[in-house]
Coordinates of N, CA and C in Angstrom, one line a residue:
E272 N -47.8 93.0 -171.0 CA -46.5 93.4 -171.9 C -46.1 94.8 -171.0
V273 N -44.8 94.6 -171.2 CA -43.9 95.9 -171.0 C -43.8 96.8 -171.6
Q274 N -44.0 98.0 -171.3 CA -43.3 99.5 -172.0 C -43.3 100.7 -171.3
V275 N -42.3 101.4 -172.0 CA -41.6 102.4 -171.4 C -41.4 103.3 -172.8
V276 N -42.4 104.3 -172.2 CA -43.1 105.3 -173.2 C -42.5 107.1 -172.9
E277 N -41.4 107.7 -173.6 CA -41.1 108.9 -172.5 C -42.2 110.2 -173.7
S278 N -42.2 111.3 -173.6 CA -43.1 112.5 -173.4 C -42.9 113.3 -173.4
G279 N -43.3 114.6 -174.0 CA -43.0 116.1 -173.1 C -41.8 117.0 -173.9
G280 N -40.7 116.1 -174.8 CA -40.0 116.7 -175.8 C -40.5 118.0 -176.4
G281 N -39.6 118.4 -177.0 CA -39.6 119.9 -177.8 C -38.6 120.5 -178.0
L282 N -38.8 121.3 -178.8 CA -38.2 123.3 -179.1 C -38.5 124.2 -177.9
V283 N -37.5 124.4 -177.3 CA -37.5 125.4 -176.1 C -36.6 126.4 -176.6
Q284 N -36.3 127.9 -176.1 CA -35.5 128.6 -175.9 C -34.5 128.8 -175.0
A285 N -33.1 129.0 -174.7 CA -32.4 128.7 -173.8 C -33.0 129.7 -172.4
G286 N -32.9 129.0 -171.4 CA -33.6 129.4 -170.4 C -34.7 129.1 -170.1
G287 N -35.4 128.5 -170.8 CA -36.6 127.9 -170.9 C -36.8 126.6 -170.0
S288 N -38.0 125.9 -170.0 CA -38.4 124.6 -169.3 C -39.2 123.3 -170.2
L289 N -38.9 122.3 -169.6 CA -39.8 121.1 -170.2 C -40.0 120.6 -169.0
R290 N -41.0 119.7 -169.0 CA -41.1 118.5 -168.4 C -41.6 117.2 -169.0
L291 N -39.9 116.4 -168.6 CA -40.3 114.9 -169.5 C -41.4 113.7 -168.8
S292 N -41.8 112.8 -169.3 CA -42.8 111.9 -168.7 C -42.2 111.1 -168.9
C293 N -42.3 109.7 -168.0 CA -42.0 108.7 -168.6 C -42.9 107.5 -167.9
A294 N -43.7 107.0 -168.8 CA -44.9 106.2 -168.5 C -44.5 104.9 -168.8
V295 N -44.7 103.9 -167.7 CA -44.5 102.5 -167.7 C -45.5 101.9 -167.3
S296 N -45.7 100.5 -168.1 CA -46.5 99.4 -167.8 C -45.9 98.1 -168.0
G297 N -46.9 97.4 -167.3 CA -46.2 95.6 -167.2 C -45.4 95.3 -166.4
F298 N -45.2 96.3 -165.2 CA -44.3 96.6 -163.7 C -44.5 97.8 -163.4
T299 N -44.0 97.5 -162.0 CA -44.5 98.9 -161.3 C -43.2 99.5 -160.3
L300 N -43.0 101.1 -160.1 CA -42.1 101.6 -159.7 C -41.6 101.1 -158.6
D301 N -42.8 100.3 -157.9 CA -42.4 99.7 -156.3 C -41.0 99.0 -156.2
D302 N -40.7 98.2 -157.8 CA -39.6 97.1 -158.0 C -38.4 97.8 -158.3
Y303 N -38.7 99.0 -159.5 CA -37.9 99.3 -160.8 C -37.3 100.8 -160.5
A304 N -36.2 100.5 -160.6 CA -35.6 102.1 -161.0 C -35.6 102.8 -162.3
I305 N -35.6 103.8 -162.2 CA -35.9 104.7 -163.5 C -34.7 105.4 -163.9
G306 N -34.1 105.3 -164.8 CA -33.1 106.2 -165.1 C -33.5 107.4 -166.5
W307 N -33.1 108.3 -166.7 CA -33.1 108.9 -167.9 C -31.6 109.1 -168.3
F308 N -31.5 109.0 -169.7 CA -30.2 109.2 -170.4 C -30.6 110.0 -171.3
R309 N -29.3 110.6 -171.9 CA -29.8 111.5 -173.3 C -28.2 111.0 -174.3
Q310 N -28.8 111.1 -175.3 CA -27.5 111.0 -176.8 C -27.8 112.3 -177.6
A311 N -26.5 113.1 -177.6 CA -26.6 114.1 -178.7 C -25.9 113.7 -179.6
P312 N -26.1 114.4 -180.4 CA -25.3 113.8 -182.7 C -23.9 113.6 -182.0
G313 N -23.4 112.6 -182.5 CA -21.6 112.3 -182.5 C -21.3 112.4 -180.9
K314 N -22.5 112.1 -180.2 CA -21.3 111.8 -178.5 C -22.6 110.6 -178.1
E315 N -21.4 110.0 -176.9 CA -22.1 108.7 -176.6 C -23.4 108.9 -175.3
R316 N -24.4 108.4 -175.2 CA -25.5 108.1 -174.2 C -25.1 108.2 -172.9
E317 N -25.5 109.5 -172.1 CA -25.0 109.7 -171.1 C -26.0 109.7 -170.0
G318 N -26.0 109.1 -168.5 CA -27.0 109.5 -167.6 C -27.1 110.7 -167.3
V319 N -28.5 111.1 -167.1 CA -29.0 112.6 -166.9 C -29.4 112.6 -165.3
S320 N -30.1 111.4 -164.9 CA -30.9 111.5 -163.7 C -31.6 110.4 -163.3
C321 N -31.9 109.6 -162.0 CA -32.2 108.6 -161.9 C -33.0 108.4 -160.5
I322 N -33.8 107.8 -160.3 CA -34.8 107.6 -159.2 C -34.7 106.0 -158.9
G323 N -34.6 105.8 -157.4 CA -34.6 104.2 -157.1 C -36.3 104.0 -157.0
S324 N -36.2 102.4 -157.1 CA -37.7 102.3 -156.6 C -38.1 102.6 -155.4
R325 N -39.2 102.7 -155.4 CA -39.7 103.4 -154.6 C -39.3 104.6 -153.4
D326 N -38.7 105.3 -154.3 CA -38.1 106.9 -154.4 C -37.0 106.4 -153.2
V327 N -36.4 105.1 -153.3 CA -35.4 105.1 -152.4 C -33.8 106.0 -152.6
S328 N -33.3 106.6 -153.7 CA -32.5 107.0 -153.9 C -32.9 108.0 -155.1
T329 N -32.2 109.3 -155.3 CA -32.3 109.8 -156.7 C -30.6 110.4 -157.0
D330 N -30.2 110.5 -158.1 CA -29.0 111.0 -158.7 C -28.8 111.8 -159.9
Y331 N -28.2 112.5 -159.9 CA -28.3 113.5 -161.2 C -26.5 113.7 -161.5
A332 N -26.3 114.0 -163.1 CA -25.0 114.0 -163.5 C -24.6 115.6 -163.1
D333 N -23.6 115.8 -163.0 CA -22.9 117.2 -162.4 C -23.6 118.4 -163.4
S334 N -23.3 118.0 -164.4 CA -24.0 119.0 -165.5 C -25.4 119.4 -165.5
V335 N -26.3 118.8 -165.0 CA -28.0 119.3 -164.7 C -28.1 119.3 -163.2
K336 N -27.1 118.7 -162.2 CA -27.6 119.3 -160.4 C -27.7 120.7 -160.5
G337 N -29.3 121.2 -159.7 CA -29.5 122.6 -159.6 C -30.7 123.4 -160.6
R338 N -30.5 122.1 -161.9 CA -31.4 122.4 -163.1 C -32.8 121.4 -163.2
F339 N -32.3 120.5 -162.9 CA -33.2 119.2 -163.4 C -33.5 118.7 -161.9
T340 N -35.1 118.6 -162.0 CA -35.7 117.2 -161.0 C -36.0 115.9 -161.2
I341 N -36.0 115.1 -160.7 CA -36.9 113.9 -161.3 C -37.5 113.4 -159.8
S342 N -38.9 113.0 -160.4 CA -40.0 112.4 -159.2 C -40.7 111.6 -159.5
S343 N -41.8 111.0 -158.9 CA -42.4 110.0 -159.6 C -43.8 110.2 -159.4
D344 N -44.9 109.8 -159.9 CA -46.1 109.3 -159.1 C -46.6 107.8 -159.4
R345 N -46.0 107.0 -158.1 CA -46.2 105.9 -158.8 C -47.5 105.1 -158.5
A346 N -48.6 106.3 -158.4 CA -50.2 105.8 -158.4 C -50.4 105.9 -159.9
K347 N -49.7 106.4 -160.6 CA -49.5 106.7 -162.0 C -48.8 106.0 -163.2
N348 N -47.9 105.4 -162.3 CA -46.5 104.6 -162.6 C -45.8 105.6 -163.9
T349 N -45.4 106.5 -163.3 CA -44.9 107.4 -164.1 C -43.6 108.6 -163.6
V350 N -42.8 108.5 -164.2 CA -41.6 109.6 -163.6 C -41.5 110.7 -164.2
Y351 N -41.3 111.5 -163.8 CA -41.0 113.0 -164.3 C -39.4 113.8 -164.4
L352 N -39.4 114.3 -165.4 CA -38.1 114.8 -165.4 C -38.0 116.3 -165.6
Q353 N -38.1 117.5 -164.4 CA -38.8 118.3 -164.5 C -36.9 119.1 -165.0
M354 N -37.0 119.9 -166.1 CA -36.0 120.4 -166.8 C -36.0 122.1 -166.5
N355 N -35.4 122.7 -166.1 CA -35.5 124.2 -165.8 C -34.2 124.8 -166.6
N356 N -34.0 126.2 -166.9 CA -32.8 127.0 -167.1 C -32.0 126.0 -168.4
L357 N -32.7 125.4 -169.4 CA -32.3 124.7 -170.4 C -31.3 125.3 -170.9
K358 N -30.1 124.9 -171.4 CA -29.1 125.0 -172.3 C -28.7 124.4 -173.0
P359 N -28.2 125.2 -174.3 CA -28.1 124.2 -176.0 C -27.4 123.2 -175.6
E360 N -26.9 122.7 -174.7 CA -25.7 121.7 -174.7 C -26.7 120.9 -173.9
D361 N -28.0 121.3 -173.6 CA -29.1 120.0 -172.9 C -29.5 119.2 -174.4
T362 N -29.1 120.1 -175.7 CA -30.1 119.3 -176.8 C -29.7 117.7 -177.2
A363 N -30.6 117.1 -177.0 CA -30.4 115.4 -177.0 C -31.6 114.7 -177.3
V364 N -31.3 113.4 -177.5 CA -32.4 112.7 -177.5 C -32.4 112.4 -176.1
Y365 N -33.8 112.1 -175.1 CA -33.9 111.6 -174.0 C -34.7 110.5 -173.9
Y366 N -34.0 109.4 -173.5 CA -34.4 108.1 -173.0 C -34.6 108.2 -171.5
C367 N -35.9 107.3 -171.3 CA -36.4 106.6 -170.3 C -36.0 105.1 -170.5
A368 N -35.5 104.4 -169.0 CA -34.8 102.8 -168.7 C -35.5 102.6 -167.7
A369 N -35.5 101.2 -167.4 CA -36.2 100.8 -166.2 C -35.2 99.6 -166.0
E370 N -34.5 99.7 -164.8 CA -33.8 98.3 -164.2 C -34.5 98.0 -163.0
R371 N -34.5 96.4 -162.7 CA -35.4 96.1 -161.1 C -34.1 96.1 -160.3
T372 N -34.0 96.8 -159.6 CA -33.4 97.0 -158.4 C -33.5 98.2 -157.7
A373 N -33.0 98.6 -156.8 CA -33.7 99.2 -155.4 C -32.8 100.4 -155.8
F374 N -31.5 101.1 -155.6 CA -31.0 102.1 -156.0 C -30.4 102.0 -157.4
C375 N -31.0 103.8 -157.6 CA -30.5 103.3 -158.9 C -29.3 103.9 -158.9
N376 N -29.0 104.0 -160.4 CA -27.5 104.1 -160.8 C -27.3 104.5 -162.6
F377 N -26.3 104.6 -163.1 CA -26.2 105.6 -164.6 C -25.6 104.2 -165.5
N378 N -25.2 102.9 -164.8 CA -24.8 101.9 -166.0 C -25.9 101.7 -166.9
P379 N -25.1 101.2 -168.0 CA -26.1 101.2 -168.9 C -27.0 99.7 -169.8
W380 N -26.8 98.8 -168.5 CA -27.7 97.4 -168.8 C -28.7 97.7 -168.0
Y381 N -29.8 98.7 -168.1 CA -31.1 98.8 -167.9 C -31.9 97.5 -168.9
D382 N -32.9 97.2 -167.8 CA -33.6 96.0 -168.9 C -34.6 96.4 -169.6
Y383 N -35.0 97.5 -169.6 CA -36.2 98.2 -170.5 C -36.0 99.8 -171.1
W384 N -36.0 99.8 -172.5 CA -36.1 101.0 -172.9 C -37.0 101.8 -173.4
G385 N -36.9 103.0 -173.8 CA -37.9 103.8 -174.5 C -37.4 104.3 -175.5
Q386 N -38.3 104.5 -176.6 CA -37.7 105.0 -177.7 C -37.5 106.3 -178.0
G387 N -37.4 107.0 -177.1 CA -36.8 108.7 -176.9 C -37.8 109.6 -177.2
T388 N -37.4 111.0 -176.8 CA -38.3 112.2 -177.3 C -36.8 112.9 -177.3
Q389 N -37.1 114.1 -178.5 CA -35.9 114.8 -178.7 C -36.6 116.2 -178.0
V390 N -35.4 116.6 -177.2 CA -35.7 117.9 -176.8 C -33.7 118.9 -177.5
T391 N -34.7 119.7 -178.1 CA -33.9 121.0 -178.5 C -33.8 122.3 -178.0
V392 N -33.0 122.4 -177.7 CA -32.6 124.0 -176.9 C -32.0 125.3 -177.9
S393 N -32.6 125.7 -178.3 CA -32.0 127.3 -179.3 C -31.7 128.4 -178.4
S394 N -30.1 129.0 -178.9 CA -29.5 129.8 -178.1 C -30.0 131.3 -178.7

């Protein structure tokens, strides 16, 4: 059974940090790219960061470059999103998604999606 499960969200003050985790099962990160997306109330979902299968590539939205870092632990089949210097505009539900491809992207047609984890940044 394929599962994509996010965790690590919460409430943090501006300037603080959070680390999101995306644990996957039913497939391996050797074959799948993982993307992090977010959706704020009243806004469209947007790509935040992604990592290719076998870590062949990473990418970041301009709005998070220098603040967010994506990484993976393939032995644990888990991808992390370290978020530093958080801003109120980072407040959103963060989703993890998996696509069977080598190079990651921010296209919306990922194969599997998690349920999301709420990140709230207070000013």
